[in-house]
XYZ file of C-alpha atoms in Angstrom:
667
model
C 32.210 48.479 -7.015
C 33.686 45.183 -8.292
C 37.260 46.315 -7.635
C 39.676 44.193 -5.622
C 39.587 46.789 -2.819
C 36.244 45.422 -1.685
C 37.529 41.895 -1.596
C 40.744 42.587 0.357
C 39.587 45.391 2.619
C 40.656 44.906 6.234
C 38.192 43.888 8.912
C 38.782 47.176 10.703
C 37.165 49.093 7.824
C 33.907 50.703 8.705
C 31.288 47.937 8.705
C 28.540 50.158 7.331
C 30.610 51.229 4.339
C 31.651 47.679 3.592
C 28.041 46.496 3.897
C 26.861 49.220 1.507
C 29.442 48.211 -1.091
C 28.369 44.547 -0.801
C 24.720 45.466 -1.289
C 25.635 47.642 -4.293
C 27.466 44.700 -5.854
C 24.512 42.385 -5.228
C 22.121 44.988 -6.639
C 24.214 45.372 -9.770
C 24.351 41.622 -10.367
C 20.590 41.363 -9.727
C 20.035 43.984 -12.439
C 22.276 41.983 -14.755
C 20.216 38.883 -13.978
C 17.007 40.718 -14.875
C 18.499 41.572 -18.262
C 19.624 37.958 -18.808
C 16.148 36.647 -18.020
C 14.765 38.884 -20.743
C 17.433 37.737 -23.175
C 16.610 34.073 -22.505
C 12.928 34.762 -23.044
C 13.065 36.926 -26.156
C 16.476 36.146 -27.723
C 17.318 32.511 -26.935
C 19.660 32.431 -29.945
C 22.086 34.706 -28.100
C 23.463 31.779 -26.086
C 27.085 32.800 -26.651
C 26.439 36.211 -25.150
C 24.654 34.621 -22.203
C 27.540 32.272 -21.607
C 30.048 35.128 -21.701
C 28.102 37.234 -19.192
C 27.530 34.238 -16.901
C 31.236 33.526 -16.873
C 32.058 37.072 -15.762
C 29.357 37.114 -13.071
C 30.439 33.700 -11.802
C 33.989 35.002 -11.459
C 32.767 37.915 -9.350
C 30.564 35.664 -7.198
C 33.384 33.156 -6.669
C 35.336 35.932 -4.950
C 32.456 37.798 -3.350
C 30.738 34.879 -1.601
C 33.805 33.522 0.295
C 34.624 37.024 1.522
C 31.047 37.654 2.639
C 30.989 34.314 4.459
C 34.357 35.012 6.081
C 33.160 38.396 7.337
C 29.981 36.795 8.666
C 31.961 34.121 10.511
C 34.186 36.746 12.072
C 31.087 38.583 13.226
C 29.694 35.384 14.770
C 32.919 34.810 16.685
C 32.736 38.354 18.054
C 29.220 37.546 19.275
C 30.451 34.507 21.188
C 29.039 31.929 18.780
C 29.001 29.049 19.198
C 28.264 28.851 22.916
C 30.186 26.351 24.953
C 28.466 22.978 24.893
C 28.033 21.138 28.172
C 28.454 17.401 27.877
C 25.895 14.880 29.032
C 25.968 13.868 32.644
C 27.205 10.362 33.236
C 24.373 7.852 32.947
C 21.831 10.503 31.984
C 20.589 12.158 28.800
C 20.017 15.488 30.581
C 21.890 18.566 29.391
C 21.839 21.874 31.185
C 20.335 24.841 29.352
C 22.506 26.489 26.711
C 22.751 30.313 26.443
C 21.787 31.798 23.083
C 24.164 34.616 22.012
C 21.670 35.759 19.360
C 19.248 36.802 22.094
C 21.973 38.364 24.261
C 23.380 40.629 21.492
C 23.885 44.340 22.234
C 22.243 46.910 19.974
C 25.292 47.696 17.806
C 26.198 44.044 17.358
C 22.581 43.193 16.625
C 22.546 45.853 13.892
C 25.810 44.604 12.350
C 24.649 40.981 12.468
C 21.297 41.864 10.939
C 22.989 43.679 8.066
C 25.369 40.777 7.456
C 22.525 38.238 7.641
C 20.375 40.162 5.144
C 23.331 40.553 2.786
C 23.944 36.787 2.821
C 20.253 36.158 2.175
C 20.318 38.588 -0.756
C 23.434 36.938 -2.151
C 21.832 33.496 -1.852
C 18.635 34.736 -3.461
C 20.683 36.024 -6.392
C 22.458 32.678 -6.687
C 19.136 30.785 -6.614
C 17.690 32.989 -9.373
C 20.726 32.381 -11.565
C 20.574 28.610 -11.030
C 16.863 28.533 -11.744
C 17.303 30.492 -14.989
C 20.196 28.279 -16.130
C 18.331 25.067 -15.320
C 15.142 26.232 -17.019
C 17.065 27.068 -20.177
C 18.403 23.497 -20.144
C 14.966 22.038 -19.296
C 16.285 20.627 -16.014
C 13.974 20.462 -13.001
C 15.319 22.354 -9.998
C 15.172 20.835 -6.531
C 12.544 22.949 -4.764
C 12.730 20.933 -1.559
C 16.050 22.422 -0.473
C 15.318 24.685 2.507
C 18.918 25.510 3.410
C 19.981 29.067 4.154
C 23.660 30.018 4.052
C 23.351 32.220 7.117
C 21.761 29.358 9.114
C 24.434 26.943 7.906
C 27.044 29.331 9.251
C 25.423 29.015 12.673
C 25.404 25.228 12.546
C 28.901 24.705 11.182
C 30.864 25.771 14.310
C 28.376 23.919 16.551
C 28.916 20.779 14.494
C 32.673 20.947 15.041
C 32.201 20.978 18.798
C 29.444 18.346 18.833
C 31.498 15.877 16.799
C 34.016 15.739 19.635
C 31.257 14.407 21.880
C 29.823 12.146 19.176
C 33.170 10.420 18.745
C 33.213 9.468 22.424
C 29.685 8.019 22.212
C 30.202 5.566 19.347
C 28.862 2.757 21.575
C 26.070 4.922 22.997
C 24.403 6.556 19.976
C 21.375 7.578 22.027
C 23.561 10.319 23.563
C 24.300 11.702 20.079
C 20.612 12.081 19.320
C 19.897 13.524 22.765
C 22.568 16.205 22.386
C 21.532 17.093 18.837
C 17.889 17.417 19.887
C 18.762 19.437 22.977
C 20.835 21.982 21.043
C 18.169 22.254 18.343
C 15.386 22.774 20.863
C 17.242 25.271 23.061
C 18.081 27.572 20.150
C 14.995 27.192 17.957
C 12.945 29.819 19.781
C 15.714 32.426 19.540
C 16.379 31.495 15.910
C 12.739 32.041 15.053
C 12.375 35.288 17.023
C 15.598 36.911 15.820
C 16.157 35.581 12.317
C 12.658 35.168 10.866
C 12.057 38.961 10.774
C 15.367 39.343 8.957
C 14.366 36.694 6.399
C 11.073 38.485 5.853
C 12.920 41.785 5.448
C 15.167 40.149 2.849
C 11.967 39.118 0.996
C 12.891 35.440 0.805
C 9.497 33.971 -0.040
C 8.560 30.638 1.604
C 11.725 30.575 3.717
C 11.460 29.673 7.381
C 14.193 30.185 9.941
C 12.884 27.281 12.031
C 12.781 24.906 9.056
C 16.260 25.900 7.933
C 17.636 25.514 11.470
C 16.112 22.069 12.027
C 17.125 20.941 8.541
C 20.715 22.065 9.064
C 20.952 20.288 12.429
C 19.497 17.110 10.954
C 21.980 17.222 8.074
C 24.805 17.805 10.530
C 23.905 14.655 12.464
C 23.270 12.737 9.234
C 26.717 13.645 7.956
C 28.413 12.331 11.091
C 26.404 9.091 11.111
C 27.191 8.555 7.448
C 30.950 9.061 7.818
C 31.574 7.524 11.217
C 28.792 5.059 12.010
C 26.987 3.495 9.040
C 30.151 3.178 6.993
C 31.680 1.189 9.846
C 28.566 -0.958 10.337
C 28.368 -1.727 6.622
C 31.941 -3.010 6.574
C 31.322 -5.178 9.628
C 28.123 -6.573 8.110
C 30.179 -8.180 5.373
C 31.825 -10.404 8.010
C 29.569 -13.420 8.467
C 30.023 -14.036 12.206
C 29.491 -10.343 12.975
C 26.138 -10.060 11.162
C 23.914 -10.758 14.205
C 25.594 -8.046 16.302
C 25.636 -5.583 13.405
C 21.955 -6.235 12.669
C 21.044 -5.531 16.281
C 23.072 -2.313 16.318
C 21.630 -1.247 12.976
C 18.029 -1.767 14.086
C 18.703 0.092 17.339
C 20.202 2.978 15.406
C 17.198 3.134 13.072
C 14.885 3.153 16.099
C 16.791 6.163 17.420
C 16.601 7.889 14.025
C 12.832 7.383 13.785
C 12.300 8.738 17.312
C 14.650 11.656 16.580
C 12.836 12.538 13.352
C 9.496 12.602 15.167
C 10.889 14.856 17.914
C 12.366 17.227 15.341
C 9.030 17.332 13.540
C 7.353 18.226 16.823
C 9.675 21.229 17.076
C 8.498 22.443 13.680
C 4.867 21.935 14.653
C 5.024 23.814 17.945
C 3.171 26.825 16.552
C 1.165 24.927 13.926
C -0.084 21.963 15.932
C -3.495 22.243 14.282
C -1.877 21.191 11.010
C -0.327 18.073 12.465
C -2.540 15.006 12.189
C -1.617 12.333 14.751
C -0.672 9.064 13.117
C -0.563 10.568 9.663
C 1.647 8.992 7.040
C 3.206 12.231 5.922
C 5.956 12.386 8.527
C 8.600 15.091 8.253
C 8.972 17.645 5.530
C 10.896 16.369 2.548
C 14.607 16.542 3.266
C 14.295 16.967 7.050
C 15.140 13.403 8.052
C 18.229 11.513 9.084
C 17.039 8.736 6.780
C 18.290 10.907 3.911
C 21.560 9.000 4.492
C 20.118 6.079 2.530
C 18.848 8.134 -0.410
C 22.335 8.551 -1.889
C 23.563 5.109 -0.847
C 21.370 2.420 -2.466
C 23.815 -0.246 -1.245
C 23.180 0.805 2.357
C 19.454 0.904 1.645
C 19.579 -2.744 0.556
C 21.519 -3.743 3.661
C 18.974 -2.005 5.870
C 16.096 -3.638 3.982
C 17.701 -7.061 4.330
C 18.115 -6.593 8.083
C 14.514 -5.406 8.473
C 13.237 -8.355 6.432
C 15.124 -10.915 8.499
C 13.912 -9.291 11.703
C 10.305 -9.395 10.472
C 10.636 -13.032 9.436
C 12.006 -13.866 12.880
C 8.812 -12.399 14.388
C 6.463 -14.219 12.016
C 8.087 -17.651 11.908
C 6.953 -18.854 15.386
C 3.371 -17.848 14.587
C 3.334 -19.819 11.347
C 3.760 -23.143 13.164
C 1.025 -22.349 15.698
C -2.071 -24.127 14.411
C -4.399 -21.928 16.470
C -3.118 -18.906 14.536
C -4.733 -20.354 11.406
C -8.129 -21.171 12.919
C -10.947 -19.083 11.494
C -13.394 -17.466 13.892
C -16.735 -19.276 14.136
C -18.714 -16.051 14.459
C -21.527 -15.970 11.950
C -24.077 -13.236 11.228
C -27.504 -14.834 10.855
C -30.070 -13.762 8.317
C -29.941 -12.876 4.655
C -26.674 -11.433 3.400
C -26.964 -7.862 2.236
C -24.632 -5.625 0.324
C -24.255 -3.337 3.338
C -22.706 -6.130 5.360
C -19.788 -6.297 2.921
C -18.731 -2.834 4.107
C -17.598 -4.362 7.425
C -13.925 -4.874 6.841
C -12.627 -5.838 10.270
C -10.743 -9.061 10.768
C -13.754 -10.516 12.626
C -16.258 -9.607 9.912
C -14.056 -11.135 7.242
C -13.439 -14.178 9.494
C -9.726 -13.976 8.791
C -7.439 -16.101 10.985
C -5.259 -14.269 13.555
C -2.142 -14.932 11.482
C -3.404 -12.545 8.777
C -3.790 -9.657 11.232
C -0.397 -10.375 12.801
C 1.245 -10.544 9.378
C -0.237 -7.217 8.261
C 0.857 -5.615 11.519
C 4.458 -6.607 10.785
C 4.136 -5.358 7.208
C 2.812 -1.969 8.314
C 5.550 -1.600 10.927
C 8.155 -2.004 8.191
C 6.362 0.540 6.012
C 6.152 3.040 8.850
C 9.865 2.776 9.600
C 10.721 4.501 6.336
C 7.869 7.017 6.219
C 10.226 10.006 6.640
C 12.439 8.946 3.739
C 13.023 12.180 1.764
C 13.220 10.539 -1.655
C 9.992 8.988 -2.962
C 11.959 6.603 -5.158
C 14.134 5.404 -2.254
C 11.001 5.160 -0.154
C 9.366 2.929 -2.766
C 12.490 0.806 -3.169
C 12.724 0.159 0.554
C 9.075 -0.951 0.688
C 9.662 -3.240 -2.299
C 12.749 -4.755 -0.625
C 10.967 -5.316 2.704
C 7.159 -5.295 2.704
C 6.885 -6.374 -0.941
C 9.280 -9.269 -0.513
C 7.632 -10.226 2.781
C 4.234 -10.392 1.072
C 5.482 -12.918 -1.473
C 7.021 -15.049 1.274
C 3.699 -15.158 3.086
C 1.887 -16.017 -0.141
C 4.153 -19.053 -0.426
C 3.149 -20.063 3.087
C -0.518 -19.848 2.090
C 0.157 -22.033 -0.947
C 2.095 -24.578 1.110
C -0.770 -24.890 3.582
C -3.294 -25.280 0.779
C -1.249 -28.040 -0.861
C -0.945 -29.771 2.510
C -4.750 -29.745 2.813
C -6.213 -32.637 0.832
C -9.581 -31.661 -0.571
C -10.869 -35.107 -1.483
C -14.153 -37.009 -1.250
C -13.926 -38.751 2.113
C -15.175 -38.428 5.663
C -12.734 -35.592 6.479
C -13.843 -33.311 3.666
C -15.544 -30.927 6.132
C -12.303 -30.401 8.055
C -10.414 -29.748 4.821
C -13.038 -27.257 3.646
C -12.790 -25.330 6.912
C -8.995 -25.128 6.581
C -9.239 -23.863 3.008
C -11.880 -21.320 4.039
C -9.393 -19.946 6.568
C -6.814 -19.488 3.814
C -9.380 -17.787 1.564
C -10.383 -15.432 4.374
C -6.740 -14.555 4.997
C -6.213 -13.820 1.306
C -9.389 -11.693 1.167
C -8.426 -9.678 4.264
C -4.903 -8.995 2.991
C -6.336 -8.116 -0.443
C -8.648 -5.492 1.079
C -5.887 -3.968 3.208
C -3.496 -3.718 0.262
C -6.233 -1.972 -1.711
C -6.724 0.502 1.131
C -2.992 1.190 1.416
C -2.637 1.656 -2.338
C -5.205 4.460 -2.211
C -3.095 6.449 0.269
C -1.553 9.537 -1.337
C 2.022 8.497 -0.520
C 1.644 5.158 -2.293
C 0.061 6.856 -5.297
C 3.016 9.246 -5.423
C 5.534 6.415 -5.105
C 3.861 4.507 -7.944
C 4.048 7.575 -10.183
C 7.734 8.021 -9.332
C 8.383 4.339 -10.058
C 6.659 4.584 -13.422
C 8.611 7.731 -14.306
C 11.943 6.159 -13.360
C 11.361 2.817 -15.106
C 12.053 2.130 -18.755
C 9.074 2.245 -21.154
C 7.427 -1.124 -21.596
C 5.008 -2.583 -24.098
C 2.366 -2.809 -21.373
C 0.351 0.379 -21.716
C -1.567 -0.365 -18.499
C 1.462 0.015 -16.248
C 0.718 3.639 -15.401
C -2.767 2.683 -14.214
C -1.588 0.062 -11.755
C -1.679 0.672 -8.031
C 1.426 0.249 -5.875
C 0.601 -3.328 -4.799
C -1.056 -4.263 -8.088
C 0.917 -7.449 -8.701
C 0.419 -8.658 -5.136
C -3.306 -7.888 -5.276
C -3.721 -9.779 -8.546
C -1.855 -12.751 -7.094
C -4.104 -12.802 -4.019
C -7.211 -12.566 -6.183
C -6.003 -15.472 -8.293
C -5.298 -17.639 -5.242
C -8.660 -16.764 -3.727
C -10.532 -17.630 -6.920
C -8.643 -20.894 -7.441
C -9.299 -22.070 -3.886
C -12.977 -21.197 -4.144
C -13.176 -23.224 -7.348
C -11.535 -26.163 -5.560
C -14.225 -26.135 -2.857
C -16.964 -25.796 -5.472
C -15.522 -28.685 -7.475
C -15.319 -30.946 -4.403
C -18.905 -30.167 -3.378
C -20.229 -30.778 -6.898
C -18.253 -34.018 -7.283
C -19.522 -35.264 -3.932
C -23.087 -34.328 -4.838
C -22.745 -36.047 -8.212
C -21.490 -39.230 -6.581
C -24.327 -39.312 -4.044
C -27.044 -38.474 -6.590
C -25.804 -40.621 -9.481
C -28.385 -43.359 -8.920
C -31.152 -40.779 -8.687
C -30.464 -39.079 -12.027
C -29.408 -42.197 -13.931
C -31.709 -44.973 -12.725
C -34.842 -43.569 -11.087
C -37.850 -45.771 -11.831
C -40.218 -43.608 -9.818
C -40.422 -41.125 -12.706
C -42.012 -43.867 -14.867
C -44.805 -44.685 -12.412
C -47.897 -44.856 -14.645
C -50.578 -44.872 -11.942
C -53.476 -42.536 -12.693
C -53.588 -39.804 -10.062
C -56.193 -37.173 -10.714
C -54.732 -34.817 -8.115
C -51.495 -36.271 -6.794
C -50.704 -33.224 -4.653
C -53.824 -33.832 -2.540
C -54.157 -37.637 -2.764
C -50.514 -38.521 -2.147
C -48.065 -37.056 0.400
C -45.087 -36.582 -1.892
C -41.723 -36.917 -0.176
C -38.224 -36.565 -1.510
C -36.960 -39.582 -3.417
C -34.936 -41.947 -1.248
C -31.995 -41.877 -3.679
C -31.903 -38.074 -3.460
C -32.093 -37.592 0.315
C -28.457 -38.368 1.103
C -27.161 -35.960 -1.548
C -29.433 -33.148 -0.314
C -28.480 -33.743 3.311
C -24.756 -33.678 2.473
C -25.182 -30.509 0.377
C -27.014 -28.745 3.201
C -24.296 -29.755 5.661
C -21.488 -28.521 3.391
C -23.148 -25.169 2.765
C -23.753 -24.665 6.475
C -20.128 -25.483 7.250
C -18.845 -23.117 4.585
C -21.192 -20.310 5.649
C -19.838 -20.439 9.186
C -16.208 -20.570 8.049
C -16.107 -18.323 4.964
C -16.382 -14.536 4.623
C -19.645 -13.175 3.235
C -18.364 -11.959 -0.128
C -16.735 -15.252 -1.077
C -19.603 -17.303 0.343
C -22.004 -15.388 -1.897
C -19.890 -16.232 -4.933
C -19.515 -19.826 -3.770
C -23.177 -20.742 -3.199
C -24.234 -19.064 -6.431
C -21.601 -21.006 -8.340
C -22.689 -24.238 -6.649
C -26.318 -23.504 -7.540
C -25.300 -22.843 -11.144
C -23.289 -26.070 -11.222
C -26.148 -28.116 -9.782
C -28.601 -26.610 -12.250
C -26.316 -27.532 -15.129
C -25.548 -31.018 -13.771
C -29.137 -32.065 -13.046
C -30.607 -30.583 -16.237
C -27.981 -32.227 -18.441
C -28.286 -35.520 -16.568
C -32.058 -35.558 -16.969
C -31.761 -34.825 -20.687
C -29.133 -37.544 -21.254
C -30.530 -40.170 -18.887
C -33.486 -41.091 -21.124
C -35.756 -41.443 -18.069
C -39.455 -41.604 -18.909
C -41.665 -39.196 -17.012
C -45.195 -40.141 -16.109
C -47.621 -37.607 -14.717
C -46.805 -38.758 -11.208
C -43.108 -38.781 -12.079
C -43.294 -35.129 -13.036
C -44.762 -34.251 -9.630
C -42.118 -36.363 -7.913
C -39.330 -34.629 -9.856
C -40.846 -31.262 -8.969
C -40.953 -32.196 -5.267
C -37.304 -33.266 -5.401
C -36.238 -30.040 -7.100
C -38.197 -27.955 -4.615
C -36.296 -29.703 -1.845
C -33.025 -28.893 -3.596
C -33.935 -25.242 -4.084
C -35.170 -24.979 -0.498
C -31.609 -25.660 0.735
C -30.576 -22.288 -0.713
C -33.533 -20.436 0.858
C -31.476 -19.105 3.851
C -29.077 -17.379 1.463
C -31.484 -15.767 -1.007
C -35.080 -14.539 -1.113
C -35.750 -16.230 -4.495
C -33.293 -19.131 -4.865
C -35.324 -20.648 -7.738
C -33.910 -17.864 -9.950
C -30.522 -19.604 -9.808
C -31.938 -22.859 -11.287
C -33.260 -21.669 -14.662
C -32.689 -24.922 -16.573
C -34.460 -27.056 -13.983
C -37.391 -24.623 -13.933
C -37.648 -24.788 -17.727
C -37.579 -28.603 -17.703
C -40.471 -28.571 -15.229
C -42.372 -26.166 -17.509
C -41.887 -28.545 -20.435
C -42.973 -31.590 -18.437
C -46.183 -29.801 -17.368
C -47.247 -28.925 -20.915
C -50.472 -30.429 -22.231
C -50.338 -33.023 -24.987
C -51.612 -30.597 -27.621
C -49.047 -27.965 -26.611
C -46.225 -30.500 -26.822
C -47.196 -31.647 -30.296
C -47.503 -28.045 -31.469
C -44.081 -27.172 -30.049
C -42.447 -30.294 -31.530
C -43.893 -29.543 -34.951
C -42.842 -25.905 -34.809
C -39.301 -26.704 -33.655
C -38.863 -29.431 -36.272
C -40.002 -27.241 -39.169
C -38.644 -23.869 -38.044
C -34.927 -23.429 -37.475
C -35.519 -20.250 -35.475
C -37.846 -21.350 -32.706
C -36.824 -18.703 -30.202
C -40.092 -16.781 -30.542
C -42.139 -19.884 -29.769
C -39.902 -20.813 -26.831
C -40.082 -17.336 -25.332
C -43.879 -17.588 -25.261
C -43.483 -20.519 -22.855
C -40.719 -18.825 -20.834
C -37.916 -21.013 -22.245
C -34.621 -19.093 -22.552
C -31.777 -21.400 -21.440
C -32.433 -24.856 -22.914
C -31.389 -25.579 -26.482
C -33.789 -26.922 -29.129
C -32.219 -30.392 -28.981
C -32.530 -30.470 -25.183
C -36.196 -29.438 -25.394
C -37.013 -32.136 -27.950
C -35.183 -34.717 -25.828
C -37.217 -33.841 -22.722
C -40.527 -33.904 -24.586
C -39.647 -37.198 -26.220
C -39.635 -39.084 -22.896
C -42.841 -37.680 -21.431
C -45.467 -40.390 -20.794
C -49.066 -39.438 -21.408
C -51.492 -41.103 -19.007
C -55.293 -40.905 -19.373
């Protein structure tokens, strides 16, 4: 059955006999393959024998496959394939309907074609099994995304020859190329599916689809022409400086056509499975069925495309950056006590982000979407790094430049500066949240895994746990934290300056008048030296609350409260002010006024001033209790048990003794 008579038999020989001999040869080699699989599994040491048998089978296949393909092509010609293509009408993308010879076949020709098609499928299945066994023995991963069928390729090949004649004439009108390719694919896809899918099923090719193979082959046909005749030419012209603007425009237009073409081809595949297609999903086309596969094998072209996309995006963003209104934070404010549920509102209005942040993210996402049908995950990730990733860092620089241009200093314009910085913080927070959301998308998780697998091992063991935008997210978080600390520092410095006289030189605490019940006999008001500081603090917090997002405002006011608690408690301890009984009540009234400022933001704001509360507890102790505590603390190095009885947890022993030392006992 492997004699040369089969390989050189004339076309006039009985087709049935020739087909039977071909199937016998395929069956014999399939049996050989079954034996070889067993040898690999149970006798891997027999590699020399395996190599010898593979060599002989390869020699037979090298002669058998070309002859089988030649006979199949001759059969296609006898069927009238390919049909005559009708060119586009002038000024229109309309093409008249194309006849499908596969549907018009007579019974005898249909039988002969079916036999030839099944034989090619069987031969390809044999070849795939051999490749899979050889790759597995060498521990090489086989490409399972290849959906090509030889018999389908034989249908596309003669069509491609005719279509290229039209493509060459439309070098300046690429939209006609895509229109013709889509039209031919669409007109024949129904007949391909109806006629060839039953034959594929009969050949027992598992997970093979006639529609997928047809669309894939047509896409690869167009991709091959664009690669050889279009992108190669554009790349050469892009190297010429004065031609770059025109080339960039043509390149972007071509990519627009590719993206639209890929979506239309995907719609053809989803005609009968529309319930599986999710509108707006990130998945895009099946792996390998995209014209963007051109860039997977040409990283230099991928970089050129990324550079053009980046410059185009920057051209869109640049005018917005100089518009001051684009940086103004919305004044909308949700009244009432902040709750954890309110942090779940992640819209640009709820986060009070300036319009520039939303516009910037829109541009970023458009760039990401333009490569969503990229077949290779690694190329997909590289393109996003070259475009969206680089664009993120450029925008971060703009945020830093605006922050440095905003002078956060203690003067009359500090409120304006705080509002500007709040806008930058809101922008950083909004972008941070969106990058987190994107990183949780399955495609970004897959791209990160592929990046980690392709990169060289590093000493950082946490690399595999990072998300796709991990570095950008950490940078945003750092900027956000630093800018919050700047606002906190300015507010605390301003408060310290306004309250310096109060904490350092307040004679009212030493008032030694004997008041039996000062709360009832005297209408205690806030100390005059403390009013200005409290009024300024209340104004700053109100301004920040209106301008800053809820999450960062929560962190900010708590940090300010902590800073004020530390500042006032330490100042009181170091100031050596004497406290009379009336002075204690005056200090308590002042601190209540301070704590009351934080009442709109928390149900129990006094919990954020533990040191001040403990100082008040010490100042209210009776004379006998003070002497007992002083004696115990002086003689016992571990006075924590005694302090805990009085609710003292934050002040040190030295601070406690210092406070008690300056208490004046009256009456």
